[in-house]
Short mmCIF file of C-alpha atoms in Angstrom, two decimals:
data_model
loop_
_atom_site.label_atom_id
_atom_site.label_comp_id
_atom_site.label_asym_id
_atom_site.label_seq_id
_atom_site.Cartn_x
_atom_site.Cartn_y
_atom_site.Cartn_z
CA MET A 1 -11.44 14.21 3.62
CA GLU A 2 -14.34 16.71 3.87
CA SER A 3 -15.92 17.45 0.98
CA GLN A 4 -15.40 21.45 1.63
CA THR A 5 -11.78 20.97 1.15
CA LEU A 6 -12.32 20.03 -2.01
CA HIS A 7 -14.72 22.59 -2.96
CA PHE A 8 -12.12 25.03 -1.28
CA LEU A 9 -8.95 23.80 -3.75
CA SER A 10 -11.79 23.80 -6.66
CA GLN A 11 -12.54 27.71 -6.19
CA LEU A 12 -9.04 28.40 -5.51
CA ALA A 13 -7.81 27.22 -8.62
CA GLU A 14 -10.31 29.71 -10.28
CA ASN A 15 -9.43 32.66 -8.11
CA ASN A 16 -5.81 31.80 -7.71
CA ASN A 17 -4.77 35.44 -6.31
CA ARG A 18 -3.71 36.59 -2.89
CA ASP A 19 -6.43 39.03 -2.33
CA TRP A 20 -9.00 36.18 -2.73
CA PHE A 21 -6.94 33.61 -0.83
CA GLN A 22 -6.79 36.15 2.16
CA GLU A 23 -10.44 36.56 1.98
CA HIS A 24 -10.97 32.74 2.29
CA ARG A 25 -8.37 31.86 5.00
CA LYS A 26 -10.60 30.29 7.18
CA ASP A 27 -11.24 27.87 4.48
CA TYR A 28 -7.95 27.12 3.80
CA ASP A 29 -7.10 26.69 7.36
CA ALA A 30 -10.12 23.95 7.33
CA ALA A 31 -8.82 22.41 4.84
CA LYS A 32 -5.07 21.99 5.92
CA ALA A 33 -6.53 20.85 9.35
CA ASP A 34 -8.34 18.22 7.24
CA MET A 35 -5.08 17.25 5.47
CA GLU A 36 -3.41 17.42 8.73
CA SER A 37 -5.89 14.72 10.00
CA LEU A 38 -5.21 12.33 7.18
CA VAL A 39 -1.27 12.50 7.26
CA GLY A 40 -1.68 11.98 11.25
CA TYR A 41 -3.94 8.82 10.84
CA LEU A 42 -1.25 7.56 8.11
CA ILE A 43 1.85 8.38 10.12
CA GLN A 44 -0.26 6.27 12.85
CA GLN A 45 -0.97 3.48 10.94
CA ILE A 46 1.98 3.05 8.52
CA GLY A 47 4.15 3.11 11.82
CA LYS A 48 2.44 -0.36 12.52
CA PHE A 49 4.33 -2.03 9.77
CA GLN A 50 7.61 0.49 8.82
CA ASP A 51 9.52 2.33 11.47
CA LEU A 52 9.13 5.96 10.59
CA GLY A 53 10.93 7.11 13.72
CA ASN A 54 9.45 9.99 15.39
CA LEU A 55 7.48 11.61 12.54
CA GLN A 56 5.40 14.42 12.99
CA VAL A 57 2.64 15.65 10.59
CA LYS A 58 4.68 19.35 10.22
CA GLU A 59 7.50 17.15 8.66
CA CYS A 60 5.54 15.80 5.76
CA LEU A 61 3.13 18.48 4.70
CA LEU A 62 4.36 20.44 1.63
CA ARG A 63 3.46 24.08 1.45
CA ILE A 64 0.63 25.64 -1.01
CA ASN A 65 2.68 28.30 -2.01
CA ARG A 66 4.24 27.88 -5.23
CA ASP A 67 7.81 28.88 -5.87
CA ILE A 68 7.24 31.11 -9.04
CA ARG A 69 10.79 32.85 -9.43
CA PHE A 70 11.12 30.88 -12.36
CA SER A 71 8.26 30.05 -13.81
CA LYS A 72 6.27 31.33 -16.30
CA ASN A 73 2.84 30.71 -14.36
CA LYS A 74 2.57 33.31 -11.62
CA ALA A 75 -0.21 32.05 -9.89
CA PRO A 76 1.06 32.20 -6.34
CA TYR A 77 -0.72 29.04 -5.08
CA LYS A 78 -0.97 25.39 -6.11
CA ASN A 79 -4.15 23.72 -6.70
CA ASN A 80 -3.78 20.96 -4.35
CA LEU A 81 -2.91 19.71 -0.68
CA SER A 82 -0.02 17.53 -0.40
CA ALA A 83 2.65 15.45 1.75
CA GLY A 84 5.60 12.74 1.75
CA ILE A 85 5.10 10.39 4.21
CA GLY A 86 8.34 8.37 4.95
CA PRO A 87 11.29 7.90 7.39
CA GLY A 88 12.87 11.52 7.59
CA GLY A 89 9.30 13.52 6.38
CA LYS A 90 9.17 15.15 2.95
CA SER A 91 13.09 16.69 3.35
CA SER A 92 14.75 12.99 3.54
CA GLY A 93 15.64 13.33 -0.15
CA LYS A 94 14.26 9.69 -0.14
CA ILE A 95 11.50 8.03 -2.18
CA ASP A 96 8.34 8.20 -0.06
CA TYR A 97 4.57 7.97 -0.30
CA TYR A 98 3.20 10.96 -2.20
CA ILE A 99 -0.52 11.88 -1.14
CA GLN A 100 -1.67 14.63 -3.27
CA ILE A 101 -5.59 15.82 -3.05
CA GLN A 102 -6.65 17.70 -5.78
CA PRO A 103 -10.73 18.13 -6.89
CA HIS A 104 -11.74 16.77 -10.21
CA ASP A 105 -10.73 13.31 -9.79
CA GLN A 106 -6.88 14.01 -9.80
CA THR A 107 -6.37 13.00 -6.20
CA PHE A 108 -3.42 10.49 -6.28
CA LEU A 109 -1.13 8.43 -4.04
CA GLY A 110 2.49 7.93 -5.89
CA GLY A 111 6.12 7.01 -5.37
CA GLY A 112 8.88 6.10 -7.19
CA MET A 113 12.20 7.40 -8.61
CA TRP A 114 11.35 10.95 -9.75
CA GLU A 115 13.81 13.59 -9.06
CA THR A 116 17.18 11.84 -9.32
CA THR A 117 20.48 12.52 -9.78
CA SER A 118 22.51 11.07 -12.64
CA GLU A 119 24.33 8.88 -10.50
CA GLN A 120 21.53 7.73 -8.89
CA ILE A 121 20.05 6.64 -12.39
CA ALA A 122 23.09 5.12 -13.50
CA ARG A 123 22.96 2.76 -10.21
CA TYR A 124 19.30 2.27 -11.06
CA ARG A 125 20.09 1.08 -14.45
CA GLN A 126 23.32 -1.37 -13.19
CA GLU A 127 20.98 -2.72 -10.90
CA ILE A 128 18.29 -3.47 -13.85
CA ASP A 129 21.15 -4.85 -16.12
CA TYR A 130 22.33 -7.33 -13.34
CA ASN A 131 19.37 -8.51 -11.90
CA ALA A 132 15.63 -7.02 -13.08
CA ASP A 133 13.95 -10.00 -12.14
CA GLU A 134 13.89 -8.42 -8.50
CA LEU A 135 11.97 -5.43 -9.63
CA LYS A 136 9.75 -7.04 -12.26
CA THR A 137 8.50 -9.38 -9.49
CA ILE A 138 7.43 -6.43 -7.61
CA ILE A 139 6.06 -4.24 -9.97
CA GLU A 140 4.56 -6.97 -12.76
CA GLN A 141 2.76 -8.53 -9.48
CA LYS A 142 -1.16 -8.48 -10.21
CA GLU A 143 -2.29 -6.86 -6.94
CA PHE A 144 0.31 -4.15 -7.76
CA ARG A 145 -0.65 -3.65 -11.57
CA ASP A 146 -4.24 -3.53 -10.59
CA PHE A 147 -4.03 -0.78 -7.66
CA PHE A 148 -1.12 1.29 -9.35
CA PRO A 149 -2.17 1.13 -13.30
CA GLU A 150 -0.14 4.22 -14.03
CA ILE A 151 3.63 4.74 -14.74
CA SER A 152 4.64 8.59 -14.95
CA GLY A 153 8.16 9.52 -15.96
CA GLU A 154 10.52 10.31 -18.79
CA SER A 155 12.37 7.63 -20.59
CA LEU A 156 15.07 8.13 -23.02
CA LYS A 157 14.58 7.85 -27.06
CA THR A 158 17.34 5.73 -27.39
CA MET A 159 19.25 3.15 -25.66
CA PRO A 160 21.17 4.55 -22.81
CA LYS A 161 25.08 5.00 -23.50
CA GLY A 162 27.15 1.18 -22.41
CA TYR A 163 24.07 -1.11 -22.69
CA PRO A 164 22.90 -3.09 -26.27
CA LYS A 165 20.46 -1.97 -28.53
CA ASP A 166 18.84 -5.51 -27.97
CA HIS A 167 18.78 -5.66 -24.27
CA PRO A 168 15.71 -7.60 -22.88
CA GLU A 169 15.50 -5.25 -20.33
CA ILE A 170 15.63 -2.40 -22.70
CA GLU A 171 12.08 -0.63 -22.00
CA LEU A 172 13.08 -0.29 -18.00
CA LEU A 173 16.83 0.53 -18.63
CA LYS A 174 15.67 3.90 -20.59
CA ARG A 175 13.81 5.11 -17.73
CA LYS A 176 14.78 8.28 -16.20
CA GLN A 177 11.65 8.28 -14.09
CA LEU A 178 9.60 5.56 -12.61
CA PHE A 179 6.89 6.82 -10.62
CA PHE A 180 3.54 4.93 -10.24
CA MET A 181 0.28 6.50 -9.16
CA HIS A 182 -3.20 5.53 -8.54
CA ARG A 183 -6.06 8.25 -8.70
CA PHE A 184 -9.12 8.57 -6.41
CA THR A 185 -12.33 10.34 -7.51
CA ASP A 186 -13.92 12.69 -5.29
CA LYS A 187 -16.38 10.66 -4.12
CA GLU A 188 -13.80 8.48 -2.76
CA VAL A 189 -11.78 11.47 -1.58
CA ALA A 190 -14.89 12.30 0.49
CA SER A 191 -15.75 8.81 1.60
CA LYS A 192 -15.15 7.86 5.27
CA ASP A 193 -12.78 5.14 4.71
CA PHE A 194 -10.62 7.38 2.64
CA GLY A 195 -7.87 6.81 4.72
CA GLU A 196 -8.24 3.22 4.83
CA LYS A 197 -7.95 3.19 0.80
CA VAL A 198 -4.90 5.04 0.86
CA LEU A 199 -3.41 2.92 3.34
CA LYS A 200 -4.05 -0.34 1.27
CA GLY A 201 -2.24 1.68 -1.13
CA VAL A 202 0.89 2.29 0.75
CA ARG A 203 1.21 -1.42 1.72
CA ILE A 204 0.90 -2.51 -2.12
CA LEU A 205 3.68 0.06 -2.57
CA LYS A 206 6.01 -0.35 -0.14
CA PRO A 207 7.73 -2.94 -1.78
CA PHE A 208 8.72 -1.10 -4.42
CA THR A 209 9.66 1.70 -2.26
CA ASP A 210 11.97 -0.48 -0.39
CA TYR A 211 13.63 -1.71 -3.16
CA MET A 212 14.17 1.91 -4.80
CA ASN A 213 15.77 3.22 -1.40
CA TYR A 214 17.82 0.27 -1.10
CA ILE A 215 19.62 0.58 -4.71
CA LEU A 216 19.15 4.33 -4.69
CA TYR A 217 20.53 5.11 -1.49
CA GLU A 218 21.31 2.46 0.91
CA GLN A 219 23.38 -0.26 -1.37
CA HIS A 220 25.33 2.71 -2.08
CA THR A 221 26.25 3.76 1.56
CA GLU A 222 26.87 0.11 2.14
CA GLN A 223 29.36 -0.46 0.09
#
């Protein structure tokens, strides 16, 4: 990524209004092109070890405009550039590789269970109750833990209904969201091999996203 992209996003965070944005439209267009280049590279490389179909860059990029209809924060723009890369793109509804470019060392690659339905959470818990070892084998592997030390998302304060309080997998069962993140410094983002670093993370994350997509979506459709 170009350092100018991070600079633009940093400036946008301080001047988050439509007038400023229009005055700096060329800077935004350059930043967007920079993001498109990164996503294009990732699609090409990920396609070598995962079937992405005929995925296009535009199918992955998220809009920079914020939906402010129901938000107290009326800032019209996000202070980041982001994309969801996976079969079907950002609108597939499935778990993908999410990359967010944000200055001040807030850039991250992540993936996991986030905006899930109550039915999907029930499927997840049923699978954990039945066989937690399959998931634990993936997320407790040293390479995975070293690259994805951050676990984000909400958990229940008490044990979900239908499961004993002394269940050996109590912490996993209480999860409403299970999202893993790896943060990159601004220096890493601006480095020439940033795309390769993100790709390394995608390879490590893939077994987890494959597992979650199977239990939340594919397993259900097979039945």
